[in-house]
Short mmCIF file of C-alpha atoms in Angstrom, two decimals:
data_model
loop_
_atom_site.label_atom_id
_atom_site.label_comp_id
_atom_site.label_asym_id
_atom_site.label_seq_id
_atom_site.Cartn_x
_atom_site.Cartn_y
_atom_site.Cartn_z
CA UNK H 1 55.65 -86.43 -21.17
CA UNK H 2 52.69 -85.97 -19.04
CA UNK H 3 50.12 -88.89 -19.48
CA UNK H 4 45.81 -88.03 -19.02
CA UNK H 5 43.25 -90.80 -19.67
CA UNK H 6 40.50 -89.81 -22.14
CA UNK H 7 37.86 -90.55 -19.42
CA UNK H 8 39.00 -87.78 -17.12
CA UNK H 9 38.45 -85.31 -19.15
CA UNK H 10 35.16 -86.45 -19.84
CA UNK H 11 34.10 -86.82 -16.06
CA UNK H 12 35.78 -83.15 -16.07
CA UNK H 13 33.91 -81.64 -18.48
CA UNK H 14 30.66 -82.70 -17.76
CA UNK H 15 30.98 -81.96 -14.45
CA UNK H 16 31.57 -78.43 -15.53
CA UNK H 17 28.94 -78.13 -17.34
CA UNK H 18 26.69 -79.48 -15.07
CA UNK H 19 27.27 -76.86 -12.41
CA UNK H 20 27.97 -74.36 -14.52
CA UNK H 21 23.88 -74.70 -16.14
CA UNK H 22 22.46 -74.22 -12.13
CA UNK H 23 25.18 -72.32 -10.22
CA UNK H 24 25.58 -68.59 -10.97
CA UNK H 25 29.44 -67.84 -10.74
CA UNK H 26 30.25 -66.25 -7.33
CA UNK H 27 31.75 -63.10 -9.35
CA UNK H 28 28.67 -62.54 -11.42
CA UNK H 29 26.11 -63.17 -8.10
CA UNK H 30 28.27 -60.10 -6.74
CA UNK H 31 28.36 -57.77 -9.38
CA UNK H 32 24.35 -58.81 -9.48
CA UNK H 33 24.15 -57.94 -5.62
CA UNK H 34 26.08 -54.38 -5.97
CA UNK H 35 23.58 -53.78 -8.49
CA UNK H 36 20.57 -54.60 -6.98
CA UNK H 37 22.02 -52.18 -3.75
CA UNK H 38 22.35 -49.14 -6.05
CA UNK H 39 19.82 -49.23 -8.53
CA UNK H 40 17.63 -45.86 -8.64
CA UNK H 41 14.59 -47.77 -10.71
CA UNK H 42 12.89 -49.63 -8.66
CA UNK H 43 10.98 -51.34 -11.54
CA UNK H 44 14.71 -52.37 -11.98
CA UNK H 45 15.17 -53.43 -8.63
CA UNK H 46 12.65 -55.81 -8.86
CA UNK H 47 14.28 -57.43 -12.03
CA UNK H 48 17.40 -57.58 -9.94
CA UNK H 49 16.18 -59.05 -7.31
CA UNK H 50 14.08 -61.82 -9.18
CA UNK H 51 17.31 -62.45 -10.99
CA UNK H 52 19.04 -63.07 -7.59
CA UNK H 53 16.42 -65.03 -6.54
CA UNK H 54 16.40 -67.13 -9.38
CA UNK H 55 20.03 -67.74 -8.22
CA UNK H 56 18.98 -69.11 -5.47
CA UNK H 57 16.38 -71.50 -6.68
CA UNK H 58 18.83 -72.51 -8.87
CA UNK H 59 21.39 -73.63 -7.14
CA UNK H 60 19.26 -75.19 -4.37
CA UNK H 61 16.92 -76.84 -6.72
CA UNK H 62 20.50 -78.02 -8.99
CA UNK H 63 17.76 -76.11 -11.84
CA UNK H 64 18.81 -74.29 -14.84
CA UNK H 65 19.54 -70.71 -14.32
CA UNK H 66 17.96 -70.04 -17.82
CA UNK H 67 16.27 -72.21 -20.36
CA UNK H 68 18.90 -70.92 -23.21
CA UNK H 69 22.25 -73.56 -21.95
CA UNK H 70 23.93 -72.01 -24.57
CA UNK H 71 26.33 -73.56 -27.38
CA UNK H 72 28.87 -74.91 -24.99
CA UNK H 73 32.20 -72.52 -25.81
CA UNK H 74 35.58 -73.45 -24.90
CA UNK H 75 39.12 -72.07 -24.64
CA UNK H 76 41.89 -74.53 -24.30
CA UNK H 77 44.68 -74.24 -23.59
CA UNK H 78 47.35 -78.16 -24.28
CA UNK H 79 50.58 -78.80 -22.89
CA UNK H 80 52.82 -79.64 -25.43
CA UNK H 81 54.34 -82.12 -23.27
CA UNK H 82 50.77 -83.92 -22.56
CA UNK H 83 49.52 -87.09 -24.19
CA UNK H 84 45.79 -87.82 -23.69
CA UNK H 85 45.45 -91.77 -23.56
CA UNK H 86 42.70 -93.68 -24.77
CA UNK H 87 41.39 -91.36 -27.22
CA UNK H 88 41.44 -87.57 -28.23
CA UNK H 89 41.11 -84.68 -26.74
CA UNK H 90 38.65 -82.59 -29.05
CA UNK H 91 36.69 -85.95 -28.81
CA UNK H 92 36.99 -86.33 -25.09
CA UNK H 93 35.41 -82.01 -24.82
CA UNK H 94 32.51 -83.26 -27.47
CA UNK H 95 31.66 -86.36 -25.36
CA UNK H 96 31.70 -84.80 -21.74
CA UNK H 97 29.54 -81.92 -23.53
CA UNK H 98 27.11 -84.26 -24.38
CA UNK H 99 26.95 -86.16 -21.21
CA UNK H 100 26.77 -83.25 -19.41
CA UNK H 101 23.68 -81.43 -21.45
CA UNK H 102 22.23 -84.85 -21.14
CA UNK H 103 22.41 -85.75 -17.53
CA UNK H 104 21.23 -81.98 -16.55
CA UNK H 105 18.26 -82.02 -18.80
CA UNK H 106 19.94 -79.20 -20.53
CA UNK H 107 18.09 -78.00 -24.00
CA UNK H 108 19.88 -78.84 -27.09
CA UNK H 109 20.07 -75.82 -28.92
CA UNK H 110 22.24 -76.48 -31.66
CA UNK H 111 20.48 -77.01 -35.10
CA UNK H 112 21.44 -76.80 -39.10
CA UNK H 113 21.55 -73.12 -40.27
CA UNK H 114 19.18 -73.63 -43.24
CA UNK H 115 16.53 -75.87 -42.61
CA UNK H 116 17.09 -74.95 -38.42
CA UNK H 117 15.99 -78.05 -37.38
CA UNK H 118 17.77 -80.02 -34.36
CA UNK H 119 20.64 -81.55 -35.02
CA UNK H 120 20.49 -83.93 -31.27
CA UNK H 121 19.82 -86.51 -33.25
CA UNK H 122 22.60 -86.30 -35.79
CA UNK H 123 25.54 -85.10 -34.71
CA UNK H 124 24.94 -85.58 -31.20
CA UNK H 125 22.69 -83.90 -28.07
CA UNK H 126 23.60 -79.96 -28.50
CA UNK H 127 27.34 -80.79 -30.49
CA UNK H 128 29.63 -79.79 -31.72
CA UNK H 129 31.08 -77.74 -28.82
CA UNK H 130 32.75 -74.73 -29.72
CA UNK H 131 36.50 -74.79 -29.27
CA UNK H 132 39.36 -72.81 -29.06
CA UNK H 133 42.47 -74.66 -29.05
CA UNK H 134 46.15 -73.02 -28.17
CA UNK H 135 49.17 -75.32 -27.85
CA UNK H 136 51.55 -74.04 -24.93
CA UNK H 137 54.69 -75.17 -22.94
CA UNK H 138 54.36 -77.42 -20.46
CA UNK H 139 52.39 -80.34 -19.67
CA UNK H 140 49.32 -78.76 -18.05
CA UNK H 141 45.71 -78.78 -19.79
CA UNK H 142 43.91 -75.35 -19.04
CA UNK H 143 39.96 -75.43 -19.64
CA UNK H 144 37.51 -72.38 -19.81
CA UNK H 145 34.44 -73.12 -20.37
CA UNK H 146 30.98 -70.56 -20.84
CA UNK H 147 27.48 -71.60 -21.59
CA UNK H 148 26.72 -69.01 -24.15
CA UNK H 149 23.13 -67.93 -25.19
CA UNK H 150 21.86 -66.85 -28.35
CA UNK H 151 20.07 -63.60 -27.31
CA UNK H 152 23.37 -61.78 -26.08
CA UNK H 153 25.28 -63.58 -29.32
CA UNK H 154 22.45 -61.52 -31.44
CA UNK H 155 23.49 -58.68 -30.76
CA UNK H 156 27.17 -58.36 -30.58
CA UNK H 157 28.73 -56.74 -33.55
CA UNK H 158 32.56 -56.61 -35.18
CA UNK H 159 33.97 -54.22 -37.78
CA UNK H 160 37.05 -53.44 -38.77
CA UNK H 161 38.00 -49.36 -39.14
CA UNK H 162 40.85 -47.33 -40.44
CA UNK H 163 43.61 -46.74 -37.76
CA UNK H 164 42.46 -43.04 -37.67
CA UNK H 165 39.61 -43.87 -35.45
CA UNK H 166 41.60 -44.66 -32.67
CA UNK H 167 40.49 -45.26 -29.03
CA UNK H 168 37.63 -42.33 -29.68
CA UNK H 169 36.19 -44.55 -32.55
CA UNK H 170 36.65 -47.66 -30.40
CA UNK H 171 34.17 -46.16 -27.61
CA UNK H 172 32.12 -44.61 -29.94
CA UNK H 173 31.47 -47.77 -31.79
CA UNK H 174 31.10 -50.25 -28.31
CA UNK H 175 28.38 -47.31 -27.18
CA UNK H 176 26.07 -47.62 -30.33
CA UNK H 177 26.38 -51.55 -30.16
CA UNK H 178 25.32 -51.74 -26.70
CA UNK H 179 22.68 -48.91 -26.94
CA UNK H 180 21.10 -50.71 -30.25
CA UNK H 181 21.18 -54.00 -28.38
CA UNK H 182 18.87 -51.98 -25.79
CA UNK H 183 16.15 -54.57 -23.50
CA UNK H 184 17.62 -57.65 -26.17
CA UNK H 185 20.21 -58.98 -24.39
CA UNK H 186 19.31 -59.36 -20.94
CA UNK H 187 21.18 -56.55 -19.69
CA UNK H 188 22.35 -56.23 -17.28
CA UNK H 189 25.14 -56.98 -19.48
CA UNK H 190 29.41 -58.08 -19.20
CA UNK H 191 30.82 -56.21 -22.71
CA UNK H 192 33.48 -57.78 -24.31
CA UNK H 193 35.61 -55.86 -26.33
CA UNK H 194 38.89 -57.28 -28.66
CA UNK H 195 40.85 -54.69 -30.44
CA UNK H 196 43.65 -55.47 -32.84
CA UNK H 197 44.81 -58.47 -34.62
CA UNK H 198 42.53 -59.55 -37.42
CA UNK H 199 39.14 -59.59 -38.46
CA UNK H 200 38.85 -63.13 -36.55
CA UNK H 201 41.57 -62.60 -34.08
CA UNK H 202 39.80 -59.57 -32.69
CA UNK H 203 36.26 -61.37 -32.39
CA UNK H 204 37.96 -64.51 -30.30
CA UNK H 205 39.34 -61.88 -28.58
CA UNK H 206 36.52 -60.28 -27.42
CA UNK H 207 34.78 -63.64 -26.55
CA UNK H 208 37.80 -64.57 -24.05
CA UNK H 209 37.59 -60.97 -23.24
CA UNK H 210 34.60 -62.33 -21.03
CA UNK H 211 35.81 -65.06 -19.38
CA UNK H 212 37.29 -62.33 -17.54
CA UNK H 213 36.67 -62.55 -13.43
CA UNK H 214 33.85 -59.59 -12.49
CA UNK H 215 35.28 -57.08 -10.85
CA UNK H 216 39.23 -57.57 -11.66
CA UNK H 217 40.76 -54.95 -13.17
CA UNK H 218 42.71 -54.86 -16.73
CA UNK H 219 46.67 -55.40 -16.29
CA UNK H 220 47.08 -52.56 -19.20
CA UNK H 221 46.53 -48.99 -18.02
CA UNK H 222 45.66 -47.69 -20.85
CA UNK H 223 42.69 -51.07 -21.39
CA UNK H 224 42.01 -50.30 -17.46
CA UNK H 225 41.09 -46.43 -18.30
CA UNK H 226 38.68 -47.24 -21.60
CA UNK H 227 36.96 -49.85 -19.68
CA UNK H 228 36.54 -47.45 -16.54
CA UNK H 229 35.14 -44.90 -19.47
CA UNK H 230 33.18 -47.12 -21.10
CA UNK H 231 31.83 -48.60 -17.90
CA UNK H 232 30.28 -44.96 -16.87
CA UNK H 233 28.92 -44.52 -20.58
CA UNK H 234 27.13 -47.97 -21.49
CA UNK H 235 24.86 -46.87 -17.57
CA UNK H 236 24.68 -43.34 -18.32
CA UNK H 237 22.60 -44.47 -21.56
CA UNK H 238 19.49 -45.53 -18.98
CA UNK H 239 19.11 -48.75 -20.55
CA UNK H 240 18.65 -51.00 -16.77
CA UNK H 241 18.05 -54.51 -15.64
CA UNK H 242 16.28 -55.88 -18.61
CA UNK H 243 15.93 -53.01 -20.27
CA UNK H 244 13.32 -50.98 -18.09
CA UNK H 245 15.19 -48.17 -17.57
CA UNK H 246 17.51 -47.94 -15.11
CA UNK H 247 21.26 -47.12 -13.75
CA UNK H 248 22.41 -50.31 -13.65
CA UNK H 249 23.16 -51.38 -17.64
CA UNK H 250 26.08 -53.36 -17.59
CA UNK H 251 28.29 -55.70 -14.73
CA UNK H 252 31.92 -55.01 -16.39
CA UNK H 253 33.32 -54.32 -19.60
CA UNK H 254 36.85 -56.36 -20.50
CA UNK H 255 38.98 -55.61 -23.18
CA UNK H 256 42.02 -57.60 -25.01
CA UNK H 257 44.11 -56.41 -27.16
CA UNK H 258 46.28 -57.70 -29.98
CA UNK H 259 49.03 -56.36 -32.28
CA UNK H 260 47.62 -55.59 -35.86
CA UNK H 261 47.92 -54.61 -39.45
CA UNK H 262 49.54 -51.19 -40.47
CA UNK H 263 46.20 -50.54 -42.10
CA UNK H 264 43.65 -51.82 -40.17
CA UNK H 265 42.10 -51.50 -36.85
CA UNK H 266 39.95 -53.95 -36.05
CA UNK H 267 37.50 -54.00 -33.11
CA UNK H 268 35.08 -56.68 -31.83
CA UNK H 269 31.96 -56.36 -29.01
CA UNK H 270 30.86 -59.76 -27.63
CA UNK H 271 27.62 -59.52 -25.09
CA UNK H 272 27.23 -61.37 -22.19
CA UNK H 273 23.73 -61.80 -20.49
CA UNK H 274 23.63 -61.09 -15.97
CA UNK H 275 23.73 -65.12 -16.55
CA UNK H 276 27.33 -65.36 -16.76
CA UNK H 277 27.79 -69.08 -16.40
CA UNK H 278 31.94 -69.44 -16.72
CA UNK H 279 34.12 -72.25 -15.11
CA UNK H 280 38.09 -72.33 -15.76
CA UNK H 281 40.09 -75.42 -14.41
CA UNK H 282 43.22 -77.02 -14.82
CA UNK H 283 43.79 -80.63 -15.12
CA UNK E 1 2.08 -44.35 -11.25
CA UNK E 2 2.80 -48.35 -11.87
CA UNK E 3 -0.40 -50.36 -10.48
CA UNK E 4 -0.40 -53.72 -10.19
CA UNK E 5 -3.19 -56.08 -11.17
CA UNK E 6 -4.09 -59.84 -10.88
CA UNK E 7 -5.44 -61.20 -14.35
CA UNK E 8 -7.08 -64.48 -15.46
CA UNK E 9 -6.04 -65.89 -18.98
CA UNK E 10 -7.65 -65.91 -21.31
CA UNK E 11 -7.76 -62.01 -21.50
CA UNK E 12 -10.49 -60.30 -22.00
CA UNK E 13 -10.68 -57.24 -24.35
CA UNK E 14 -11.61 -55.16 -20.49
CA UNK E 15 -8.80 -57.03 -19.01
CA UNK E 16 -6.30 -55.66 -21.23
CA UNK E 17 -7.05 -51.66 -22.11
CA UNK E 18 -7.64 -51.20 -18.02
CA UNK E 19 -3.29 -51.63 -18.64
CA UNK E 20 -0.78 -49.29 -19.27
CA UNK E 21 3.53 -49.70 -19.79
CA UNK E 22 5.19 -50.23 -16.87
CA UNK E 23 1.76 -51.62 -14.39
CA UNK E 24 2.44 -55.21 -13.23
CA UNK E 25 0.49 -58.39 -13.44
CA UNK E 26 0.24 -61.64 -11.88
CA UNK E 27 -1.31 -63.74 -14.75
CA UNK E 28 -3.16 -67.06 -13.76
CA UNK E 29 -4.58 -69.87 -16.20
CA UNK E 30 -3.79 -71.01 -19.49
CA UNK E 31 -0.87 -69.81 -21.59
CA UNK E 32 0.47 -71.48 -24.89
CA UNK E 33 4.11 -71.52 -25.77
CA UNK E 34 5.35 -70.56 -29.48
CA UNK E 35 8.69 -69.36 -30.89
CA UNK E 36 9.60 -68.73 -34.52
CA UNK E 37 9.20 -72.36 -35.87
CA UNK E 38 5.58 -72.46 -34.18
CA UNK E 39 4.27 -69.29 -35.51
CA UNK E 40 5.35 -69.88 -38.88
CA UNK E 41 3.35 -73.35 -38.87
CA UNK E 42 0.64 -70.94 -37.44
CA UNK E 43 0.49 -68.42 -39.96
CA UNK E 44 1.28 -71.25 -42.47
CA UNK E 45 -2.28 -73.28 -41.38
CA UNK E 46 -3.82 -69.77 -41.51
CA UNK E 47 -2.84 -68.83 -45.09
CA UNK E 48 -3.63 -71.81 -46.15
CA UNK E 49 -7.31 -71.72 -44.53
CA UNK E 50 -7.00 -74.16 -42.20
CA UNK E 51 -8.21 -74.18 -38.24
CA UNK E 52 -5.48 -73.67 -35.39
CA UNK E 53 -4.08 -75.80 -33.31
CA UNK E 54 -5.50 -73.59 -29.99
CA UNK E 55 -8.38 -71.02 -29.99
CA UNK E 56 -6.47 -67.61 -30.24
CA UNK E 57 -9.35 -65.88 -29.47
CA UNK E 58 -8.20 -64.09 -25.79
CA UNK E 59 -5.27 -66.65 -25.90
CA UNK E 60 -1.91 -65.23 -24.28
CA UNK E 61 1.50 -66.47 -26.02
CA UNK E 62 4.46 -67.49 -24.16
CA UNK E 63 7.65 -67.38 -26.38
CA UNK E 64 9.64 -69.86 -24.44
CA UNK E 65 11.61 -73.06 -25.30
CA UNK E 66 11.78 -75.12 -22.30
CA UNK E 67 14.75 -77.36 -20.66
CA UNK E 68 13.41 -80.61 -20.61
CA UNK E 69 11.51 -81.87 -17.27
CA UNK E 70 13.21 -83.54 -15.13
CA UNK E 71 11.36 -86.65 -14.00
CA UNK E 72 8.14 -85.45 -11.73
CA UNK E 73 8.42 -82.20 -12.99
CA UNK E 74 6.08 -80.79 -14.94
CA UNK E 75 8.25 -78.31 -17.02
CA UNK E 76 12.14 -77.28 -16.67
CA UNK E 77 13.45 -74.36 -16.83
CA UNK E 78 11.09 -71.85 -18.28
CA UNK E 79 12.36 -67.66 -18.88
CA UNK E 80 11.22 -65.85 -22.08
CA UNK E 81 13.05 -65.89 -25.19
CA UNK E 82 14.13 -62.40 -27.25
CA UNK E 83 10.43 -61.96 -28.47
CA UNK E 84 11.70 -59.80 -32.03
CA UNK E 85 11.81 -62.64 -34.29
CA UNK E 86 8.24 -63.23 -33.79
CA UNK E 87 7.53 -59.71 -34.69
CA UNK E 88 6.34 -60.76 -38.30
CA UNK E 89 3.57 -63.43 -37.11
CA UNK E 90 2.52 -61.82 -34.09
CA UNK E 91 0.14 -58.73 -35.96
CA UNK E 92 -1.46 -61.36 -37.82
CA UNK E 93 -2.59 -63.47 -34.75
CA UNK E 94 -3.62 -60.24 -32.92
CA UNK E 95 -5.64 -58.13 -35.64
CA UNK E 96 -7.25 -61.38 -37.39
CA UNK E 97 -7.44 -63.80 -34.64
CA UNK E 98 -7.91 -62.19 -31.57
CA UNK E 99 -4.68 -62.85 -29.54
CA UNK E 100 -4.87 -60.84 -26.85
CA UNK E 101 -1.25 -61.12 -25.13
CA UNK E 102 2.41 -62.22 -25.15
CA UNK E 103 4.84 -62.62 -23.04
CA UNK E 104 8.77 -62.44 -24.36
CA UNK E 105 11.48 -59.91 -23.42
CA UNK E 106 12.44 -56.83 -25.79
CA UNK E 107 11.82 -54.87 -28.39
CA UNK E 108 8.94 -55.26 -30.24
CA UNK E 109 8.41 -53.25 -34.30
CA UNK E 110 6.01 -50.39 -34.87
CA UNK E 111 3.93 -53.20 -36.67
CA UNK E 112 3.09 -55.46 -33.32
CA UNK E 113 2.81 -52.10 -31.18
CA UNK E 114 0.69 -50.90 -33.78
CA UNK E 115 -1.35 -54.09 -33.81
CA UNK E 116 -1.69 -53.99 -29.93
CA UNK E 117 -3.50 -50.60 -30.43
CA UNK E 118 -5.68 -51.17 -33.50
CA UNK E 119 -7.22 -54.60 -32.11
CA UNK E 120 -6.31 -54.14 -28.28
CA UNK E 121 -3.50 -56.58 -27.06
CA UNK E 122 -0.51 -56.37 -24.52
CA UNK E 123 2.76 -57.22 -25.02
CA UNK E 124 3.99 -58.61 -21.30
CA UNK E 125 7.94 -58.40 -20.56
CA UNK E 126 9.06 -61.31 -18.07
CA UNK E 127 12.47 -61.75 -16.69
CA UNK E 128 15.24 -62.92 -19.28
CA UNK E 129 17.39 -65.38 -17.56
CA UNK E 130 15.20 -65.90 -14.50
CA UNK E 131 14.06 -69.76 -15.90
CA UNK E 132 14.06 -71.58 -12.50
CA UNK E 133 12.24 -68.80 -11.16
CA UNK E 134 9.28 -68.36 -13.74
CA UNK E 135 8.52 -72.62 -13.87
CA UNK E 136 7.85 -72.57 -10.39
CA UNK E 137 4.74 -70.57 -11.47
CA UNK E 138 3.74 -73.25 -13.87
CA UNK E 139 1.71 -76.13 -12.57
CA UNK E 140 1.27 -78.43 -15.59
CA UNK E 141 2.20 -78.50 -19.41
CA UNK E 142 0.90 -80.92 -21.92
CA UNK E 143 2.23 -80.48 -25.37
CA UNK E 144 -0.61 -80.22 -28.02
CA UNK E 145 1.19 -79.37 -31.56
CA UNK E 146 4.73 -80.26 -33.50
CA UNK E 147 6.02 -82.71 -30.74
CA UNK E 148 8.63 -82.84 -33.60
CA UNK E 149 9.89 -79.28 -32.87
CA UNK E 150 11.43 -80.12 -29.67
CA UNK E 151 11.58 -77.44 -26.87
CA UNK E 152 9.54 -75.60 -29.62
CA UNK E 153 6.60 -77.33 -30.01
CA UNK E 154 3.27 -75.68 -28.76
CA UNK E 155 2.89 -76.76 -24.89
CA UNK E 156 -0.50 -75.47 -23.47
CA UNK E 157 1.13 -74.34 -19.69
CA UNK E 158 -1.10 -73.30 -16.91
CA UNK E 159 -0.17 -70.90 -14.86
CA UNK E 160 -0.64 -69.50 -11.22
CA UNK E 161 0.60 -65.50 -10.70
CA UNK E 162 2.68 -65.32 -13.23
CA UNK E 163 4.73 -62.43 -12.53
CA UNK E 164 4.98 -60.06 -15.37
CA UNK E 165 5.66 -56.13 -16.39
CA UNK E 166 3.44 -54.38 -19.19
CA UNK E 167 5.66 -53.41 -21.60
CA UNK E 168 3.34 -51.91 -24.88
CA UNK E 169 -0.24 -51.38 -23.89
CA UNK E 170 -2.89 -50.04 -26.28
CA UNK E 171 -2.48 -46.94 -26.45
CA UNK E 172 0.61 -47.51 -27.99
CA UNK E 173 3.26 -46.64 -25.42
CA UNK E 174 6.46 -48.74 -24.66
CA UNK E 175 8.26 -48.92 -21.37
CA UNK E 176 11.42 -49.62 -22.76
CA UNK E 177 11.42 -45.93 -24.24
CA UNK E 178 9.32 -44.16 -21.55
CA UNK E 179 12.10 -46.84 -18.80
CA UNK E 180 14.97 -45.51 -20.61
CA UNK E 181 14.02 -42.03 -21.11
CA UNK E 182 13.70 -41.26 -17.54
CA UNK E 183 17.34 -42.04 -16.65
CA UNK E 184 19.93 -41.62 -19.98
CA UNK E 185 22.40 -39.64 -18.88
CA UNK E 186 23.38 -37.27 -21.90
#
């Protein structure tokens, strides 16, 4: 049995989310950069570039990339042979969260559904954090962490068809969400896509789907091919950088896929904004 | 042809039909910020008859929720926020009170483009995730109504060359159709 003291993971966290809110990932600066190169608009161009710039600022200025910091989202991943001393682990991701949106002057943007007012005050500075937990052999302690906004959460969509749609349908139905989302989002955008599983399986799915590294390529041929597909249809529908009209639409599209029902086929599309702020580490 | 233009707020009913979708501007002077929670107390004081918080009359609106400052600074982070959820307050404030721009990012209903005609207003597209960028542009911000909101409370911002894209003009065209239009790929 592995021992890790509470406070580590608190330093960890917050120290993830810190740089996370000011430093664009290197993956999503890239894809940003190609972009920039080959857009035709050049009302576009400009967009990409202040977006690069902004970058820059950021990250030399230790500013926030974007005024949304998002609901802090997690996907952990617990050793079952790892004890966390001194207090517990969902507590430990809750407190660094907090520290972390507090030290960086990060907005708290979580508030109560009904009466939407700010909930800093009550359940704690932009809590709870989102988490995914998975339990998993060994003693290691795997942590993915995303800022998420609200304008690219707005938009993404899940259904759940009759097998007979099939891969067309799929495609079909990732095409209309993205072209519906249009200027919205902040294109441009990183589509994630979970197939299979159920209803909720295949929307967690799609949310990992974009924790996904920019530019790496799906391990499943026949995932690889749809996003290659997809990737030439979501820019063929003109939307651009911000939704001017342009070539460049969307970074990457990543899809996961799970085992599922006989009767069911259930697909998920999870937007990402060009401010893909994602950090992974092990501990 | 896109021009590009260099505009003092508050606008001016010349200011703003000299502008068509897609021209640039670098705005300079005072802007307010609003989001949802703000423009329904707006409309709220309106219906109920009572005086606003900000003279609308020319006044541009900034739907933005600021990071808080960090110590010195006069604003944090400061991009536009998704601009549709205002879409229900914003033809009041144009058509009865004389707002004369906004500033957000995307789509906007028939209703607001339809306003921005009928009683001449702009609707200005910033860059979406481009918040370290945009406050450098904004010298000073003093909040002046519903401290209680938070990042939403009205902050009256001024601001030097603001850098912004005319997305619906008065004549009623929108760059994100004309934008798109020019390069879907059927």
């Amino acid at each position: 049995m592995r021992e890790i003291k509470y406070e580590d993971i608190v330093k960890s966290v917050k120290d993830m989310i810190l740089y996370s809110a000011t430093n664009l990932p290197k993956d999503a600066y890239k894809a940003l950069e190609t972009a920039y190169k080959t857009e035709k608009s050049e009302v576009c161009k400009q967009v990409l570039k202040q977006i690069l710039e902004n970058a820059d600022i950021a990250a030399n200025e230790a500013r926030p990339l974007c005024q949304d910091t998002g609901l802090a989202v997690f996907f952990i991943k617990v050793g079952e042979d790892l004890k966390v001393v001194g207090g517990s682990l969902k507590k430990a991701i809750n407190e660094g969260t907090e520290q972390g949106y507090k030290e960086g002057y990060l907005r708290a943007s979580t508030c109560h559904w009904d009466t939407r007012a700010n909930l800093k005050d009550e359940v704690g500075y932009n809590l709870p954090a989102i988490i995914h937990f998975d339990i998993v052999e060994g003693d290691g302690l795997d942590i993915e962490y995303a800022a998420k906004g609200g304008g690219s959460e707005n938009v993404s969509r899940a259904t759940v068809f009759p097998p007979a749609k099939g891969r067309k349908g799929i495609i079909e139905y990732v095409k209309q969400v993205i072209s519906d989302a249009g200027p919205n989002p902040c294109p441009p955008l990183t589509v994630g896509v979970g197939i299979g599983g159920t209803f909720e399986k295949a929307v967690i799915s799609s949310k990992h789907a974009l924790f996904r590294e920019l530019g790496s390529k799906n391990p499943d041929p026949v995932l690889e091919s749809m996003e290659e597909e997809l990737m030439v249809l979501l820019n063929n529908l003109g939307i651009g950088a911000m939704g001017m009209g342009g070539t460049n639409t969307v970074l990457g599209v990543h899809i996961e896929k799970n085992p599922c029902h006989i009767a069911s086929l259930p697909v998920s599309v999870n937007v990402q904004c060009h401010s893909s702020r994602h950090m992974h580490i092990k501990l | 042809m896109s021009k590009t233009y260099h505009l003092t707020a508050p606008l001016s009913e010349a200011d703003v039909v000299q502008l068509k979708a897609g021209d640039i501007v670098y705005l300079t002077g005072v802007v307010y910020t609003a989001r949802d929670a703000a423009h329904k107390k707006l409309v709220d004081l309106l219906d109920a008859g009572q005086p606003l918080p900000f003279d609308m009359k020319g006044a541009v609106i900034y739907f933005v929720g600021p990071t808080p400052p960090k110590p010195g600074d006069p604003i944090g982070s400061a991009g536009p926020t998704t601009s549709y959820r205002m879409d229900s307050y914003s033809p009041k404030l144009i058509n009865e009170q004389g707002l004369k721009g906004m500033i957000g990012k995307g789509k906007r209903n028939q209703d607001v483009i339809d306003a921005c005609v009928k009683s001449k207003a702009i609707y200005f597209g910033a860059t979406g995730g481009a918040g370290a960028l945009l406050a450098r542009q904004i010298k000073s911000a003093e909040v002046i109504a519903y401290p209680e909101l938070g990042p939403e409370a009205i902050r009256k911002l001024e601001v030097v060359d603001f850098p912004l894209t005319v997305i619906n003009d008065t004549f009623g065209a929108d760059l994100y159709k004309i934008g798109r239009a020019q390069y879907e790929v059927f």
